[in-house]
Amino acid sequence: MNTENIKDVVREKYGQAARQARSGTTSCCGNQRTQDSCCDPITSSLYSIEESGEVPELALQASLGCGNPTALAELKAGETVLDLGSGGGIDVLFSARRVGPTGKAYGLDMTDDMLALARENQRKAGASNVEFLKGDIEAIPLPDNSVDVIISNCVINLSADKDRVLREAFRVLKPGGRFAVSDVVVAGVVPAELRKNVELWIGCIAGALRDSEYTSKLAGAGFEGIAIEPTRIYDLEDARQFLAGHGIDVDAMAPQVAGKFMSAFIRARKPEQRD
Ligand SMILES: C[S@@+](CC[C@H](N)C(=O)[O-])C[C@H]1O[C@@H](n2cnc3c(N)ncnc32)[C@H](O)[C@@H]1O
């Protein structure tokens, strides 16, 4: 699979997810506030009940992230935030509330149906300091040094060119700007068979970086102050759930990956400008 093939498959899958959310036929997963019984261990129960009340129900139902970046990003009034792969817009709407009317929250996504869903959620939320942009996270359509904080929720692992994404994030951040991202990462080595599985790639698993790779790629892009904090570690039962139905021998593979995949909060900073 080359970069464009992966993008096409990702766009197709998330376009379908957006259409299902808009038609109210999202089967089970997405974000569930309380009913965890049948849900994806990665995307379920990411937001508190209080936070859930801050956004339209449709935005919550369409949530496909793996963390809660705005809860950890320490956003301040007046800041400009960019969400890479904004999906149905949930984290953009949270950001817009945190930065207030003097700030701005951008969402960037390549999938038309997701952008339509996000704009519908923006309208329902009455958020005027929000703008959804169409484009690729590998070529961000914003000027150099224009953003205070980059957030993202379970998207960078989907890119086939992560170095380019991180260089672009660095370019658009202002000096001193923060990178504050939730993503799936791998601790240790996972079987090659799993890495090659396209469905697991689009499900945020097969394309995930090792924690050490994430750190070195961020440093390579110019970032400093890099830290990776696990927020949810996936055990044997979780591994069984996310491996099921992808043509994989679950009994053989789940014990090999249990405890090695985690959702994590990844922080880094663009250095201040030096004279
Ligand atoms: C797993 S969903 C996460 C959506 C959202 N961040 C959330 O938490 O609900 C991934 C989103 O990223 C978008 N996406 C994936 N790869 C992308 C890329 N290379 N450029 C732009 N958007 C991308 C998809 O269209 C989809 O909306």
GROMACS .gro file of C-alpha atoms and ligand atoms in nm:
model
  302
    1MET     CA    1   0.000   0.000   0.000
    2ASN     CA    2   0.143   0.338  -0.096
    3THR     CA    3   0.058   0.672   0.062
    4GLU     CA    4  -0.225   0.756  -0.180
    5ASN     CA    5  -0.385   0.411  -0.145
    6ILE     CA    6  -0.387   0.443   0.233
    7LYS     CA    7  -0.541   0.789   0.205
    8ASP     CA    8  -0.815   0.663  -0.026
    9VAL     CA    9  -0.905   0.380   0.212
   10VAL     CA   10  -0.898   0.613   0.514
   11ARG     CA   11  -1.115   0.870   0.334
   12GLU     CA   12  -1.366   0.604   0.234
   13LYS     CA   13  -1.391   0.458   0.584
   14TYR     CA   14  -1.428   0.792   0.762
   15GLY     CA   15  -1.665   0.927   0.495
   16GLN     CA   16  -1.889   0.632   0.567
   17ALA     CA   17  -1.859   0.689   0.943
   18ALA     CA   18  -1.965   1.052   0.894
   19ARG     CA   19  -2.263   0.958   0.679
   20GLN     CA   20  -2.374   0.702   0.939
   21ALA     CA   21  -2.344   0.958   1.217
   22ARG     CA   22  -2.549   1.213   1.024
   23SER     CA   23  -2.820   0.959   0.949
   24GLY     CA   24  -2.829   0.846   1.311
   25THR     CA   25  -2.724   0.490   1.224
   26THR     CA   26  -2.391   0.483   1.408
   27SER     CA   27  -2.415   0.126   1.532
   28CYS     CA   28  -2.254   0.128   1.869
   29CYS     CA   29  -1.914   0.285   1.888
   30GLY     CA   30  -1.814   0.640   1.858
   31ASN     CA   31  -1.818   0.791   2.200
   32GLN     CA   32  -2.045   0.630   2.452
   33ARG     CA   33  -2.091   0.810   2.777
   34THR     CA   34  -2.216   0.528   2.990
   35GLN     CA   35  -2.295   0.214   2.793
   36ASP     CA   36  -1.955   0.054   2.752
   37SER     CA   37  -2.066  -0.301   2.702
   38CYS     CA   38  -2.036  -0.330   2.326
   39CYS     CA   39  -1.785  -0.065   2.246
   40ASP     CA   40  -1.450  -0.021   2.086
   41PRO     CA   41  -1.199  -0.008   2.371
   42ILE     CA   42  -1.012   0.275   2.196
   43THR     CA   43  -1.289   0.525   2.116
   44SER     CA   44  -1.534   0.470   2.404
   45SER     CA   45  -1.583   0.692   2.711
   46LEU     CA   46  -1.327   0.962   2.636
   47TYR     CA   47  -1.515   1.263   2.769
   48SER     CA   48  -1.666   1.336   3.109
   49ILE     CA   49  -2.040   1.381   3.157
   50GLU     CA   50  -1.979   1.755   3.219
   51GLU     CA   51  -1.782   1.792   2.895
   52SER     CA   52  -2.043   1.593   2.703
   53GLY     CA   53  -2.301   1.857   2.791
   54GLU     CA   54  -2.089   2.130   2.627
   55VAL     CA   55  -2.125   2.004   2.268
   56PRO     CA   56  -2.411   1.890   2.042
   57GLU     CA   57  -2.510   1.525   2.090
   58LEU     CA   58  -2.423   1.454   1.725
   59ALA     CA   59  -2.062   1.572   1.779
   60LEU     CA   60  -2.030   1.337   2.074
   61GLN     CA   61  -2.181   1.044   1.885
   62ALA     CA   62  -1.941   1.104   1.595
   63SER     CA   63  -1.632   1.109   1.816
   64LEU     CA   64  -1.368   0.865   1.689
   65GLY     CA   65  -1.067   0.973   1.890
   66CYS     CA   66  -0.853   0.787   2.142
   67GLY     CA   67  -0.806   1.056   2.405
   68ASN     CA   68  -0.913   1.399   2.520
   69PRO     CA   69  -0.643   1.641   2.402
   70THR     CA   70  -0.817   1.964   2.505
   71ALA     CA   71  -0.841   1.841   2.866
   72LEU     CA   72  -0.462   1.817   2.873
   73ALA     CA   73  -0.354   2.098   2.641
   74GLU     CA   74  -0.404   2.388   2.889
   75LEU     CA   75  -0.565   2.616   2.630
   76LYS     CA   76  -0.584   2.985   2.717
   77ALA     CA   77  -0.819   3.265   2.615
   78GLY     CA   78  -0.716   3.429   2.290
   79GLU     CA   79  -0.510   3.137   2.157
   80THR     CA   80  -0.530   2.995   1.805
   81VAL     CA   81  -0.573   2.617   1.798
   82LEU     CA   82  -0.552   2.378   1.504
   83ASP     CA   83  -0.698   2.025   1.520
   84LEU     CA   84  -0.534   1.787   1.270
   85GLY     CA   85  -0.799   1.544   1.138
   86SER     CA   86  -1.090   1.712   1.310
   87GLY     CA   87  -1.358   1.457   1.209
   88GLY     CA   88  -1.702   1.554   1.341
   89GLY     CA   89  -1.545   1.851   1.518
   90ILE     CA   90  -1.577   1.760   1.885
   91ASP     CA   91  -1.229   1.875   1.994
   92VAL     CA   92  -1.255   2.190   1.781
   93LEU     CA   93  -1.577   2.284   1.960
   94PHE     CA   94  -1.415   2.222   2.301
   95SER     CA   95  -1.114   2.430   2.192
   96ALA     CA   96  -1.340   2.714   2.077
   97ARG     CA   97  -1.497   2.730   2.424
   98ARG     CA   98  -1.156   2.725   2.597
   99VAL     CA   99  -0.998   2.999   2.380
  100GLY     CA  100  -1.312   3.216   2.386
  101PRO     CA  101  -1.425   3.488   2.146
  102THR     CA  102  -1.079   3.643   2.117
  103GLY     CA  103  -0.931   3.309   2.012
  104LYS     CA  104  -0.985   3.085   1.711
  105ALA     CA  105  -1.020   2.711   1.659
  106TYR     CA  106  -0.943   2.556   1.320
  107GLY     CA  107  -1.027   2.199   1.223
  108LEU     CA  108  -0.851   2.040   0.926
  109ASP     CA  109  -0.983   1.728   0.754
  110MET     CA  110  -0.957   1.574   0.407
  111THR     CA  111  -1.297   1.398   0.405
  112ASP     CA  112  -1.592   1.596   0.264
  113ASP     CA  113  -1.857   1.410   0.463
  114MET     CA  114  -1.666   1.471   0.787
  115LEU     CA  115  -1.638   1.842   0.705
  116ALA     CA  116  -2.015   1.857   0.641
  117LEU     CA  117  -2.080   1.685   0.974
  118ALA     CA  118  -1.838   1.916   1.156
  119ARG     CA  119  -2.000   2.228   1.005
  120GLU     CA  120  -2.343   2.100   1.107
  121ASN     CA  121  -2.212   2.055   1.463
  122GLN     CA  122  -2.059   2.403   1.455
  123ARG     CA  123  -2.395   2.548   1.353
  124LYS     CA  124  -2.577   2.357   1.627
  125ALA     CA  125  -2.321   2.475   1.883
  126GLY     CA  126  -2.347   2.837   1.759
  127ALA     CA  127  -1.966   2.861   1.755
  128SER     CA  128  -1.851   3.166   1.560
  129ASN     CA  129  -1.478   3.142   1.639
  130VAL     CA  130  -1.447   2.812   1.448
  131GLU     CA  131  -1.338   2.737   1.092
  132PHE     CA  132  -1.318   2.395   0.928
  133LEU     CA  133  -1.062   2.370   0.647
  134LYS     CA  134  -1.038   2.104   0.380
  135GLY     CA  135  -0.693   1.961   0.329
  136ASP     CA  136  -0.425   1.712   0.419
  137ILE     CA  137  -0.238   1.708   0.745
  138GLU     CA  138   0.074   1.644   0.533
  139ALA     CA  139   0.028   1.988   0.367
  140ILE     CA  140  -0.146   2.216   0.619
  141PRO     CA  141  -0.324   2.506   0.444
  142LEU     CA  142  -0.214   2.771   0.696
  143PRO     CA  143   0.083   3.011   0.698
  144ASP     CA  144   0.410   2.963   0.888
  145ASN     CA  145   0.411   3.066   1.257
  146SER     CA  146   0.034   3.117   1.276
  147VAL     CA  147  -0.090   2.873   1.544
  148ASP     CA  148  -0.039   2.861   1.924
  149VAL     CA  149  -0.144   2.501   1.983
  150ILE     CA  150  -0.175   2.195   1.761
  151ILE     CA  151  -0.409   1.928   1.888
  152SER     CA  152  -0.510   1.601   1.722
  153ASN     CA  153  -0.704   1.295   1.831
  154CYS     CA  154  -0.613   0.958   1.684
  155VAL     CA  155  -0.517   1.080   1.337
  156ILE     CA  156  -0.139   1.101   1.300
  157ASN     CA  157  -0.119   0.721   1.327
  158LEU     CA  158  -0.333   0.706   1.008
  159SER     CA  159  -0.080   0.898   0.799
  160ALA     CA  160   0.165   0.710   0.579
  161ASP     CA  161   0.405   1.007   0.598
  162LYS     CA  162   0.431   1.100   0.964
  163ASP     CA  163   0.760   1.289   0.923
  164ARG     CA  164   0.587   1.526   0.684
  165VAL     CA  165   0.294   1.576   0.923
  166LEU     CA  166   0.531   1.663   1.208
  167ARG     CA  167   0.735   1.902   0.989
  168GLU     CA  168   0.412   2.074   0.884
  169ALA     CA  169   0.296   2.099   1.246
  170PHE     CA  170   0.631   2.257   1.336
  171ARG     CA  171   0.609   2.502   1.044
  172VAL     CA  172   0.263   2.640   1.130
  173LEU     CA  173   0.328   2.667   1.505
  174LYS     CA  174   0.445   3.001   1.638
  175PRO     CA  175   0.781   3.001   1.821
  176GLY     CA  176   0.707   2.860   2.166
  177GLY     CA  177   0.388   2.695   2.030
  178ARG     CA  178   0.268   2.364   2.175
  179PHE     CA  179   0.202   2.026   2.020
  180ALA     CA  180  -0.060   1.848   2.237
  181VAL     CA  181  -0.186   1.534   2.071
  182SER     CA  182  -0.367   1.213   2.162
  183ASP     CA  183  -0.262   0.912   1.958
  184VAL     CA  184  -0.222   0.536   1.971
  185VAL     CA  185   0.141   0.436   2.027
  186VAL     CA  186   0.320   0.105   2.064
  187ALA     CA  187   0.552   0.008   2.345
  188GLY     CA  188   0.785  -0.264   2.216
  189VAL     CA  189   0.775  -0.476   1.905
  190VAL     CA  190   0.451  -0.598   1.743
  191PRO     CA  191   0.421  -0.881   1.491
  192ALA     CA  192   0.483  -0.786   1.126
  193GLU     CA  193   0.161  -0.960   1.018
  194LEU     CA  194  -0.036  -0.706   1.216
  195ARG     CA  195   0.150  -0.409   1.064
  196LYS     CA  196   0.049  -0.520   0.714
  197ASN     CA  197  -0.325  -0.535   0.786
  198VAL     CA  198  -0.500  -0.248   0.610
  199GLU     CA  199  -0.815  -0.262   0.820
  200LEU     CA  200  -0.605  -0.241   1.134
  201TRP     CA  201  -0.424   0.057   0.980
  202ILE     CA  202  -0.748   0.249   0.929
  203GLY     CA  203  -0.859   0.140   1.279
  204CYS     CA  204  -0.564   0.334   1.428
  205ILE     CA  205  -0.358   0.024   1.518
  206ALA     CA  206  -0.125  -0.094   1.241
  207GLY     CA  207   0.010   0.253   1.158
  208ALA     CA  208   0.089   0.343   1.519
  209LEU     CA  209   0.447   0.445   1.594
  210ARG     CA  210   0.660   0.307   1.874
  211ASP     CA  211   0.701   0.559   2.154
  212SER     CA  212   1.074   0.588   2.080
  213GLU     CA  213   1.003   0.649   1.708
  214TYR     CA  214   0.749   0.920   1.791
  215THR     CA  215   1.006   1.092   2.011
  216SER     CA  216   1.280   1.078   1.750
  217LYS     CA  217   1.051   1.194   1.469
  218LEU     CA  218   0.936   1.492   1.679
  219ALA     CA  219   1.298   1.578   1.760
  220GLY     CA  220   1.386   1.539   1.390
  221ALA     CA  221   1.116   1.792   1.300
  222GLY     CA  222   1.274   2.040   1.547
  223PHE     CA  223   1.055   1.999   1.857
  224GLU     CA  224   1.187   2.011   2.213
  225GLY     CA  225   1.036   1.926   2.556
  226ILE     CA  226   0.897   1.600   2.419
  227ALA     CA  227   0.697   1.378   2.657
  228ILE     CA  228   0.468   1.078   2.602
  229GLU     CA  229   0.220   0.994   2.880
  230PRO     CA  230   0.005   0.679   2.854
  231THR     CA  231  -0.363   0.752   2.910
  232ARG     CA  232  -0.506   0.402   2.843
  233ILE     CA  233  -0.314   0.075   2.805
  234TYR     CA  234  -0.493  -0.201   2.611
  235ASP     CA  235  -0.503  -0.539   2.788
  236LEU     CA  236  -0.572  -0.887   2.653
  237GLU     CA  237  -0.949  -0.842   2.633
  238ASP     CA  238  -0.908  -0.506   2.456
  239ALA     CA  239  -0.660  -0.665   2.214
  240ARG     CA  240  -0.909  -0.942   2.139
  241GLN     CA  241  -1.175  -0.678   2.063
  242PHE     CA  242  -0.971  -0.467   1.828
  243LEU     CA  243  -0.817  -0.765   1.644
  244ALA     CA  244  -1.148  -0.946   1.593
  245GLY     CA  245  -1.299  -0.955   1.244
  246HIS     CA  246  -0.982  -0.858   1.055
  247GLY     CA  247  -0.880  -1.202   0.928
  248ILE     CA  248  -0.628  -1.244   1.208
  249ASP     CA  249  -0.576  -1.544   1.434
  250VAL     CA  250  -0.697  -1.364   1.745
  251ASP     CA  251  -0.606  -1.641   1.991
  252ALA     CA  252  -0.246  -1.645   1.869
  253MET     CA  253  -0.203  -1.270   1.823
  254ALA     CA  254  -0.388  -1.111   2.115
  255PRO     CA  255  -0.142  -1.234   2.383
  256GLN     CA  256   0.145  -1.098   2.172
  257VAL     CA  257   0.002  -0.748   2.161
  258ALA     CA  258  -0.171  -0.722   2.500
  259GLY     CA  259  -0.019  -0.440   2.702
  260LYS     CA  260   0.187  -0.314   2.406
  261PHE     CA  261  -0.068  -0.076   2.254
  262MET     CA  262  -0.172   0.234   2.439
  263SER     CA  263  -0.342   0.563   2.389
  264ALA     CA  264  -0.108   0.838   2.494
  265PHE     CA  265  -0.088   1.213   2.528
  266ILE     CA  266   0.209   1.346   2.334
  267ARG     CA  267   0.348   1.687   2.420
  268ALA     CA  268   0.622   1.887   2.254
  269ARG     CA  269   0.715   2.252   2.198
  270LYS     CA  270   0.854   2.456   1.911
  271PRO     CA  271   1.160   2.639   2.045
  272GLU     CA  272   1.131   3.013   2.112
  273GLN     CA  273   1.292   3.224   1.843
  274ARG     CA  274   1.657   3.295   1.919
  275ASP     CA  275   1.818   3.623   1.808
  276LIG     C1  276  -1.003   0.848   1.370
  276LIG     S1  277  -1.089   0.984   1.299
  276LIG     C2  278  -1.069   1.102   1.430
  276LIG     C3  279  -1.158   1.222   1.417
  276LIG     C4  280  -1.154   1.322   1.532
  276LIG     N1  281  -1.018   1.366   1.560
  276LIG     C5  282  -1.218   1.265   1.657
  276LIG     O1  283  -1.152   1.262   1.761
  276LIG     O2  284  -1.333   1.224   1.650
  276LIG     C6  285  -0.972   1.038   1.177
  276LIG     C7  286  -1.008   1.164   1.100
  276LIG     O3  287  -0.889   1.213   1.037
  276LIG     C8  288  -0.914   1.240   0.901
  276LIG     N2  289  -0.786   1.215   0.832
  276LIG     C9  290  -0.718   1.098   0.828
  276LIG     N3  291  -0.604   1.111   0.759
  276LIG    C10  292  -0.600   1.241   0.720
  276LIG    C11  293  -0.505   1.315   0.643
  276LIG     N4  294  -0.394   1.259   0.596
  276LIG     N5  295  -0.530   1.446   0.620
  276LIG    C12  296  -0.646   1.504   0.667
  276LIG     N6  297  -0.738   1.438   0.737
  276LIG    C13  298  -0.716   1.307   0.765
  276LIG    C14  299  -1.027   1.148   0.861
  276LIG     O4  300  -1.099   1.201   0.752
  276LIG    C15  301  -1.110   1.143   0.990
  276LIG     O5  302  -1.205   1.246   0.993
   0.00000   0.00000   0.00000
